[in-house]
Coordinates of C-alpha atoms (C1' of nucleotides) in Angstrom, one line a residue:
Chain A
M1 CA 15.4 -22.7 -1.5
S2 CA 15.0 -24.2 -4.9
P3 CA 15.9 -22.1 -8.0
R4 CA 12.3 -22.3 -9.1
K5 CA 11.0 -20.9 -5.9
I6 CA 13.4 -18.0 -6.1
Q7 CA 12.1 -17.4 -9.6
I8 CA 8.6 -17.4 -8.3
L9 CA 9.4 -14.9 -5.5
Q10 CA 11.1 -12.6 -8.0
Q11 CA 8.1 -12.6 -10.4
A12 CA 5.8 -12.1 -7.5
S13 CA 7.8 -9.2 -6.2
A14 CA 7.8 -7.5 -9.5
L15 CA 4.0 -7.9 -9.9
M16 CA 3.2 -6.8 -6.3
R17 CA 5.4 -3.8 -6.7
T18 CA 3.1 -2.4 -9.4
K19 CA -0.2 -3.9 -8.5
G20 CA 0.1 -4.3 -4.8
Y21 CA -0.2 -7.6 -2.9
A22 CA -4.0 -7.8 -2.7
S23 CA -4.5 -7.0 -6.4
T24 CA -1.9 -9.5 -7.5
T25 CA -3.6 -12.9 -8.0
V26 CA -1.9 -16.2 -8.0
R27 CA -3.0 -16.5 -11.6
D28 CA -1.1 -13.3 -12.4
I29 CA 2.0 -14.8 -10.8
A30 CA 1.6 -18.1 -12.6
N31 CA 0.9 -16.4 -15.9
S32 CA 4.2 -14.4 -15.7
L33 CA 5.9 -17.8 -15.3
N34 CA 3.9 -19.4 -18.1
I35 CA 2.4 -22.1 -15.9
E36 CA -1.0 -22.7 -14.4
A37 CA -2.0 -21.2 -11.0
S38 CA -2.3 -24.6 -9.4
S39 CA 1.2 -25.5 -10.4
L40 CA 2.5 -22.8 -8.1
Y41 CA 1.4 -24.9 -5.2
N42 CA 4.1 -27.4 -5.9
H43 CA 6.5 -24.7 -4.7
I44 CA 4.6 -22.6 -2.2
S45 CA 2.0 -23.4 0.4
S46 CA -0.1 -20.2 0.1
K47 CA -0.1 -16.8 -1.4
E48 CA 0.7 -15.3 1.9
E49 CA 3.8 -17.4 2.3
I50 CA 5.2 -15.4 -0.6
L51 CA 4.7 -12.1 1.2
E52 CA 6.1 -13.6 4.5
T53 CA 9.2 -14.9 2.8
I54 CA 9.9 -11.6 1.1
C55 CA 9.4 -9.5 4.2
A56 CA 11.3 -11.9 6.5
S57 CA 14.3 -12.0 4.2
L58 CA 14.6 -8.2 4.2
A59 CA 14.0 -8.0 7.9
N60 CA 16.8 -10.4 8.4
Q61 CA 19.2 -8.4 6.4
F62 CA 18.3 -5.0 8.0
E63 CA 18.5 -6.6 11.4
S64 CA 21.9 -8.2 11.1
G65 CA 23.3 -5.1 9.4
I66 CA 22.4 -2.7 12.2
L67 CA 23.4 -5.2 15.0
E68 CA 26.8 -5.6 13.5
I69 CA 27.4 -1.8 13.4
N70 CA 26.1 -1.3 16.9
D71 CA 28.3 -4.1 18.2
I72 CA 31.5 -2.3 17.3
Y73 CA 33.0 0.7 18.9
F74 CA 32.6 3.8 16.9
N75 CA 31.5 7.4 17.4
A76 CA 27.9 8.3 16.7
K77 CA 28.5 10.1 13.5
E78 CA 30.4 7.2 12.0
K79 CA 27.8 4.7 13.2
L80 CA 25.0 6.7 11.7
K81 CA 26.8 6.9 8.4
M82 CA 27.4 3.2 8.4
A83 CA 23.8 2.4 9.4
I84 CA 22.6 4.5 6.5
E85 CA 25.0 2.8 4.1
S86 CA 23.9 -0.6 5.3
H87 CA 20.2 0.3 4.9
I88 CA 20.7 1.7 1.4
R89 CA 22.8 -1.2 0.3
I90 CA 20.1 -3.7 1.3
L91 CA 17.3 -1.6 -0.2
T92 CA 18.9 -1.1 -3.6
Q93 CA 19.9 -4.8 -3.9
D94 CA 16.4 -5.9 -4.9
L95 CA 14.1 -3.0 -5.6
N96 CA 11.1 -5.1 -6.2
A97 CA 11.4 -7.0 -2.9
S98 CA 12.2 -3.7 -1.1
Y99 CA 9.1 -2.1 -2.5
V100 CA 6.9 -5.0 -1.3
F101 CA 8.7 -5.0 2.1
I102 CA 8.0 -1.3 2.6
H103 CA 4.5 -0.9 1.2
E104 CA 2.8 -4.3 1.5
W105 CA 3.7 -5.6 4.9
R106 CA 0.3 -4.6 6.2
N107 CA -1.2 -7.5 4.3
L108 CA 0.6 -10.0 6.4
G109 CA -1.6 -12.3 8.5
E110 CA -2.0 -11.7 12.1
N111 CA 1.0 -13.7 13.4
A112 CA 3.4 -12.6 10.8
L113 CA 2.2 -9.1 11.1
N114 CA 2.9 -9.0 14.9
E115 CA 6.3 -10.5 14.3
F116 CA 7.1 -7.9 11.6
V117 CA 6.1 -5.0 13.8
R118 CA 8.2 -6.4 16.7
R119 CA 11.3 -6.6 14.5
R120 CA 10.7 -3.1 13.0
D121 CA 10.5 -1.7 16.5
L122 CA 13.8 -3.4 17.4
Y123 CA 15.4 -1.9 14.3
E124 CA 14.2 1.6 15.2
K125 CA 15.5 1.1 18.8
E126 CA 19.0 0.4 17.4
F127 CA 18.8 3.6 15.5
R128 CA 17.6 5.5 18.5
D129 CA 20.6 4.2 20.4
I130 CA 22.9 5.8 17.9
L131 CA 21.1 9.1 18.5
Y132 CA 21.4 8.8 22.2
L133 CA 25.1 8.2 21.9
G134 CA 25.5 11.3 19.6
E135 CA 23.8 13.5 22.1
K136 CA 25.9 12.1 25.0
E137 CA 29.0 12.9 22.9
G138 CA 27.7 16.3 22.0
T139 CA 27.9 15.6 18.3
F140 CA 24.2 15.7 17.7
T141 CA 21.6 18.3 18.7
D142 CA 19.0 17.4 21.3
V143 CA 16.2 15.7 19.4
D144 CA 13.0 13.9 19.9
E145 CA 14.6 10.5 19.1
K146 CA 11.4 8.6 18.3
F147 CA 10.3 11.3 15.8
V148 CA 13.7 11.7 14.2
V149 CA 14.3 8.0 13.7
I150 CA 11.0 7.6 11.9
T151 CA 11.8 10.7 9.8
I152 CA 15.3 9.4 8.9
L153 CA 14.0 5.9 8.0
S154 CA 11.3 7.4 5.9
S155 CA 13.9 9.5 4.1
L156 CA 16.1 6.4 3.5
N157 CA 13.1 4.4 2.2
S158 CA 12.1 7.0 -0.3
T159 CA 15.2 5.9 -2.3
I160 CA 13.2 3.0 -3.8
E161 CA 10.8 5.6 -5.4
W162 CA 13.5 7.0 -7.7
Y163 CA 16.6 4.8 -7.6
K164 CA 17.7 3.3 -11.0
P165 CA 20.1 0.3 -10.6
N166 CA 21.7 1.0 -13.9
G167 CA 21.8 4.8 -13.5
Q168 CA 24.7 7.1 -12.6
L169 CA 24.6 6.7 -8.8
S170 CA 26.0 3.7 -6.9
P171 CA 24.3 2.8 -3.6
K172 CA 27.3 4.3 -1.8
D173 CA 26.7 7.6 -3.7
V174 CA 23.1 7.6 -2.5
S175 CA 24.0 6.9 1.1
N176 CA 26.5 9.7 1.0
K177 CA 23.9 12.1 -0.3
L178 CA 21.5 11.0 2.4
S179 CA 24.1 11.2 5.2
D180 CA 24.9 14.7 4.1
F181 CA 21.3 15.8 4.1
I182 CA 20.5 14.2 7.4
L183 CA 23.7 15.4 9.2
N184 CA 23.9 18.9 7.8
G185 CA 20.5 19.9 6.5
L186 CA 19.8 22.3 3.7
L187 CA 21.2 25.5 5.1
N188 CA 24.5 26.8 3.8
S189 CA 26.7 27.0 6.8
Q190 CA 29.1 29.4 5.0
A191 CA 26.5 32.1 4.7
Chain B
M1 CA -21.7 16.7 -1.1
S2 CA -24.5 15.2 1.2
P3 CA -23.8 14.5 4.8
R4 CA -24.4 10.8 4.2
K5 CA -21.8 10.7 1.5
I6 CA -19.3 12.4 3.7
Q7 CA -20.0 9.8 6.4
I8 CA -19.4 7.0 3.8
L9 CA -16.1 8.5 2.8
Q10 CA -15.0 8.8 6.4
Q11 CA -15.9 5.2 7.2
A12 CA -14.2 4.0 4.0
S13 CA -11.0 6.0 4.8
A14 CA -10.9 4.5 8.2
L15 CA -11.2 0.9 6.9
M16 CA -8.9 1.4 4.0
R17 CA -6.3 2.9 6.3
T18 CA -6.0 -0.4 8.2
K19 CA -6.9 -3.0 5.5
G20 CA -5.9 -1.2 2.3
Y21 CA -8.1 -0.3 -0.6
A22 CA -8.1 -3.7 -2.3
S23 CA -8.9 -5.6 0.8
T24 CA -11.6 -3.3 1.9
T25 CA -14.9 -4.6 0.4
V26 CA -18.0 -2.5 -0.2
R27 CA -19.7 -4.9 2.2
D28 CA -17.1 -3.9 4.9
I29 CA -17.9 -0.3 4.3
A30 CA -21.7 -0.9 4.3
N31 CA -21.4 -3.0 7.4
S32 CA -19.6 -0.2 9.3
L33 CA -22.6 2.0 8.5
N34 CA -25.1 -0.7 9.4
I35 CA -26.6 -0.8 6.0
E36 CA -26.5 -3.2 3.1
A37 CA -23.8 -3.1 0.4
S38 CA -26.3 -2.3 -2.3
S39 CA -27.6 0.7 -0.4
L40 CA -24.2 2.3 -0.8
Y41 CA -24.9 2.7 -4.5
N42 CA -27.6 5.3 -3.7
H43 CA -24.7 7.5 -2.7
I44 CA -21.7 6.4 -4.8
S45 CA -21.4 5.2 -8.3
S46 CA -18.6 2.7 -7.7
K47 CA -16.0 1.6 -5.2
E48 CA -13.3 3.4 -7.1
E49 CA -15.1 6.7 -6.9
I50 CA -14.5 6.6 -3.2
L51 CA -10.8 6.4 -3.7
E52 CA -10.9 9.1 -6.4
T53 CA -12.8 11.4 -4.2
I54 CA -10.4 11.0 -1.3
C55 CA -7.3 11.4 -3.4
A56 CA -8.6 14.4 -5.4
S57 CA -9.7 16.2 -2.3
L58 CA -6.3 16.1 -0.8
A59 CA -4.5 16.8 -4.0
N60 CA -6.7 20.0 -4.3
Q61 CA -5.6 21.1 -0.8
F62 CA -1.9 20.4 -1.3
E63 CA -2.0 22.1 -4.7
S64 CA -3.7 25.3 -3.6
G65 CA -1.5 25.5 -0.5
I66 CA 1.8 25.5 -2.4
L67 CA 0.6 27.7 -5.2
E68 CA -0.5 30.4 -2.7
I69 CA 2.9 30.3 -1.0
N70 CA 4.9 30.4 -4.3
D71 CA 2.8 33.3 -5.5
I72 CA 3.8 35.6 -2.8
Y73 CA 7.3 37.2 -2.5
F74 CA 9.3 35.6 0.3
N75 CA 12.8 34.3 0.7
A76 CA 13.5 30.6 0.2
K77 CA 13.8 29.8 3.9
E78 CA 10.5 31.4 4.7
K79 CA 8.8 29.8 1.7
L80 CA 10.1 26.3 2.6
K81 CA 8.9 26.7 6.2
M82 CA 5.5 27.8 5.0
A83 CA 5.3 25.0 2.5
I84 CA 6.1 22.5 5.3
E85 CA 3.6 24.0 7.6
S86 CA 0.9 23.9 4.9
H87 CA 1.7 20.3 4.1
I88 CA 1.6 19.2 7.7
R89 CA -1.6 21.1 8.4
I90 CA -3.4 19.3 5.6
L91 CA -2.0 15.9 6.4
T92 CA -3.0 16.1 10.1
Q93 CA -6.4 17.4 9.4
D94 CA -7.8 13.9 8.4
L95 CA -5.3 11.2 9.2
N96 CA -7.4 8.4 7.7
A97 CA -7.8 10.2 4.4
S98 CA -4.2 11.2 4.3
Y99 CA -3.2 7.7 4.9
V100 CA -5.3 6.5 1.9
F101 CA -4.0 9.3 -0.2
I102 CA -0.3 8.4 0.5
H103 CA -0.5 4.6 0.5
E104 CA -3.4 3.7 -1.7
W105 CA -3.3 6.0 -4.8
R106 CA -1.7 3.2 -6.8
N107 CA -5.1 1.5 -6.9
L108 CA -6.7 4.3 -8.9
G109 CA -7.9 3.4 -12.4
E110 CA -5.8 4.3 -15.3
N111 CA -7.2 7.8 -16.0
A112 CA -7.4 8.9 -12.4
L113 CA -3.9 7.4 -11.9
N114 CA -2.4 9.4 -14.7
E115 CA -4.1 12.6 -13.4
F116 CA -2.8 11.9 -9.9
V117 CA 0.8 11.4 -11.0
R118 CA 0.6 14.6 -13.1
R119 CA -0.5 16.6 -10.1
R120 CA 2.0 15.1 -7.9
D121 CA 4.8 16.0 -10.3
L122 CA 3.4 19.5 -10.4
Y123 CA 3.5 19.7 -6.6
E124 CA 7.1 18.4 -6.6
K125 CA 8.0 21.0 -9.1
E126 CA 6.8 23.8 -6.9
F127 CA 9.0 22.5 -4.1
R128 CA 12.0 22.3 -6.4
D129 CA 11.4 26.0 -7.3
I130 CA 11.9 26.9 -3.7
L131 CA 15.2 25.0 -3.6
Y132 CA 16.4 26.8 -6.8
L133 CA 15.5 30.1 -5.2
G134 CA 17.4 29.2 -2.1
E135 CA 20.5 28.2 -4.0
K136 CA 20.4 31.4 -6.1
E137 CA 20.1 33.4 -2.8
G138 CA 23.0 31.4 -1.3
T139 CA 20.8 30.3 1.6
F140 CA 20.8 26.6 0.7
T141 CA 23.6 24.4 -0.2
D142 CA 23.9 23.0 -3.7
V143 CA 21.7 20.0 -3.9
D144 CA 20.3 17.5 -6.3
E145 CA 16.8 19.1 -6.2
K146 CA 14.9 16.1 -7.5
F147 CA 16.4 13.8 -4.9
V148 CA 16.0 16.3 -2.1
V149 CA 12.4 17.1 -2.8
I150 CA 11.4 13.4 -2.8
T151 CA 13.4 13.0 0.4
I152 CA 11.8 16.0 2.1
L153 CA 8.3 15.0 1.1
S154 CA 8.9 11.5 2.3
S155 CA 10.0 13.0 5.7
L156 CA 6.9 15.1 5.9
N157 CA 4.6 12.2 5.0
S158 CA 6.0 10.0 7.7
T159 CA 4.1 12.2 10.1
I160 CA 1.0 10.2 9.5
E161 CA 2.7 7.1 10.9
W162 CA 3.0 8.5 14.4
Y163 CA 1.0 11.7 14.8
K164 CA -1.8 11.6 17.5
P165 CA -4.4 14.3 17.0
N166 CA -5.1 14.5 20.7
G167 CA -1.5 14.3 21.8
Q168 CA 0.9 16.9 23.0
L169 CA 2.0 18.3 19.7
S170 CA 0.0 20.7 17.5
P171 CA 0.4 20.5 13.7
K172 CA 2.5 23.7 14.0
D173 CA 4.8 22.0 16.5
V174 CA 5.3 19.1 14.1
S175 CA 6.2 21.4 11.2
N176 CA 8.6 23.3 13.4
K177 CA 10.4 20.1 14.3
L178 CA 10.5 19.1 10.6
S179 CA 11.7 22.5 9.4
D180 CA 14.5 22.4 12.0
F181 CA 15.5 18.9 10.9
I182 CA 15.4 19.7 7.3
L183 CA 17.2 23.0 7.5
N184 CA 19.8 22.3 10.1
G185 CA 20.3 18.5 10.2
L186 CA 21.4 16.5 13.2
L187 CA 24.9 17.9 13.7
N188 CA 25.5 20.2 16.6
S189 CA 26.8 23.4 15.0
Q190 CA 28.1 24.6 18.4
A191 CA 30.6 21.7 18.6
Chain C
dT1 C1' 14.2 -51.8 -14.8
dT2 C1' 11.8 -50.3 -11.2
dG3 C1' 10.4 -46.7 -8.1
dC4 C1' 10.3 -42.3 -6.3
dA5 C1' 10.5 -37.2 -6.6
dT6 C1' 9.6 -33.2 -9.3
dA7 C1' 6.8 -30.1 -11.6
dA8 C1' 3.7 -29.6 -14.6
dC9 C1' -1.3 -30.3 -16.0
dT10 C1' -7.0 -30.4 -16.0
dA11 C1' -11.0 -29.7 -13.5
dA12 C1' -13.4 -28.1 -10.1
dC13 C1' -14.8 -26.1 -5.6
dA14 C1' -16.7 -22.8 -2.2
dA15 C1' -16.5 -18.3 -1.0
dG16 C1' -16.4 -13.7 -1.9
dC17 C1' -16.4 -9.9 -5.1
dG18 C1' -18.6 -5.4 -7.2
dT19 C1' -22.6 -4.3 -9.0
dT20 C1' -27.7 -4.2 -10.8
dA21 C1' -32.7 -4.6 -10.8
dG22 C1' -36.7 -4.0 -8.7
dT23 C1' -39.3 -2.7 -4.5
dT24 C1' -40.6 -0.2 -0.4
dA25 C1' -41.2 3.0 3.5
dG26 C1' -40.7 7.7 4.9
dT27 C1' -40.4 12.9 4.0
dC28 C1' -41.7 17.1 2.2
dG29 C1' -43.1 20.8 -0.9
dA30 C1' -47.0 22.0 -4.1
Chain D
dT1 C1' -53.6 14.7 -0.9
dC2 C1' -50.6 13.8 -4.4
dG3 C1' -46.2 13.0 -6.6
dA4 C1' -41.5 13.2 -6.5
dC5 C1' -37.3 12.3 -4.0
dT6 C1' -34.4 9.8 -0.7
dA7 C1' -32.4 6.0 1.2
dA8 C1' -33.0 1.9 2.6
dC9 C1' -34.2 -3.1 1.4
dT10 C1' -34.1 -8.2 -0.9
dA11 C1' -32.5 -11.1 -4.4
dA12 C1' -29.5 -12.2 -7.6
dC13 C1' -26.0 -12.0 -11.3
dG14 C1' -21.6 -13.1 -13.4
dC15 C1' -17.0 -13.2 -12.4
dT16 C1' -12.8 -13.8 -9.8
dT17 C1' -10.5 -15.5 -5.9
dG18 C1' -7.3 -18.9 -3.4
dT19 C1' -6.9 -23.5 -3.1
dT20 C1' -7.5 -28.8 -3.6
dA21 C1' -7.7 -33.3 -5.9
dG22 C1' -6.3 -36.3 -9.0
dT23 C1' -3.4 -37.2 -13.1
dT24 C1' 0.7 -37.3 -16.0
dA25 C1' 5.3 -36.8 -18.2
dT26 C1' 10.1 -36.5 -17.1
dG27 C1' 14.5 -37.7 -15.0
dC28 C1' 17.4 -39.6 -11.7
dA29 C1' 19.0 -43.3 -8.2
dA30 C1' 18.9 -48.0 -6.6

DNA sequence: TTGCATAACTAACAAGCGTTAGTTAGTCGA
DNA sequence: TCGACTAACTAACGCTTGTTAGTTATGCAA
């Protein structure tokens, strides 16, 4: 991928984060790079290709992250913590792209959309496997895995709504907070 | 509000849920009602008014729900459970509208957008107050309230991604599951 | 020096957008 | 029966959209 194309994807992510995919025009993107809209087409084949590239790139990262963790032998609690950490590390690496990934994937064309959903289901399945393991071990309470996985992932994804890359908290700090919340809940166990 | 206008809002919500606000055209909406696009303007003043109406209606419900709960004297645990139940009851009442409310509010015009954010912040503040109370009582662990409220609300909102109105679970069942998850976490306290 | 690749440009297209103007058929209370 | 109201229509406007065609300046490799 050429440096210029990377630059285009970054500008596009930033715009789509605030305006959404559909409301971001190729002229907007071109404008932010101080070139004409038609010049973009020396680097991309269509507007949708931008969205596909952003979404596929993040999907790749999430997928290889969870597969690596589930390939090694660990107990469920450790695996879940690692999965959360991997998810947050990827999310916080490029907030603009993450935002587009999470909120704009519905705008993908039919084929890319089907592929996206397929891969998301796979990712959720890997998380469910961790929960199954935890119940078998007796570490986790009996839960509705499908429900809990969606709830957990939604909690993790909410990070992009408030996280500041140059703020006090490192990605690791954030995943620690989330792991604590997800594992222990709000109630004070001392009381 | 005339029955016809309600019908328009319902069709619009359904379309915007799947296609998004920006990609749903007034011709799409008219088409789903078997009328011409221009005929819509006998009932609405603009496309954006549709979005504003949907968002404002839900904001009203959420707001009066939480204010009512926080006005009465209860302990934090009870308040939180009630707030969750209220939130889920409203969300599940009209899934299409809820979906638009949660995912499409960014498309509001400048004024409506500012108002929306203001009201959302107020809603979050009411939730934070419950957490403060819980910590004062010693019921809840010390938490980063701002972080936790966003995380909780994101968990609650994920309900619209999977909930089936004619399925096994009532809204009350769902809020019970969520309350349990949020209060107790995943770890088995017996073990 | 020639020739190709890159990355920009101008100009334009066809389609689709939200919206307006003006008209018309049906309904209903006075 | 009349006049106002409602809710639909046809036709069209001006603008924006993603995209294409053709051109041009620059820089590097043979």
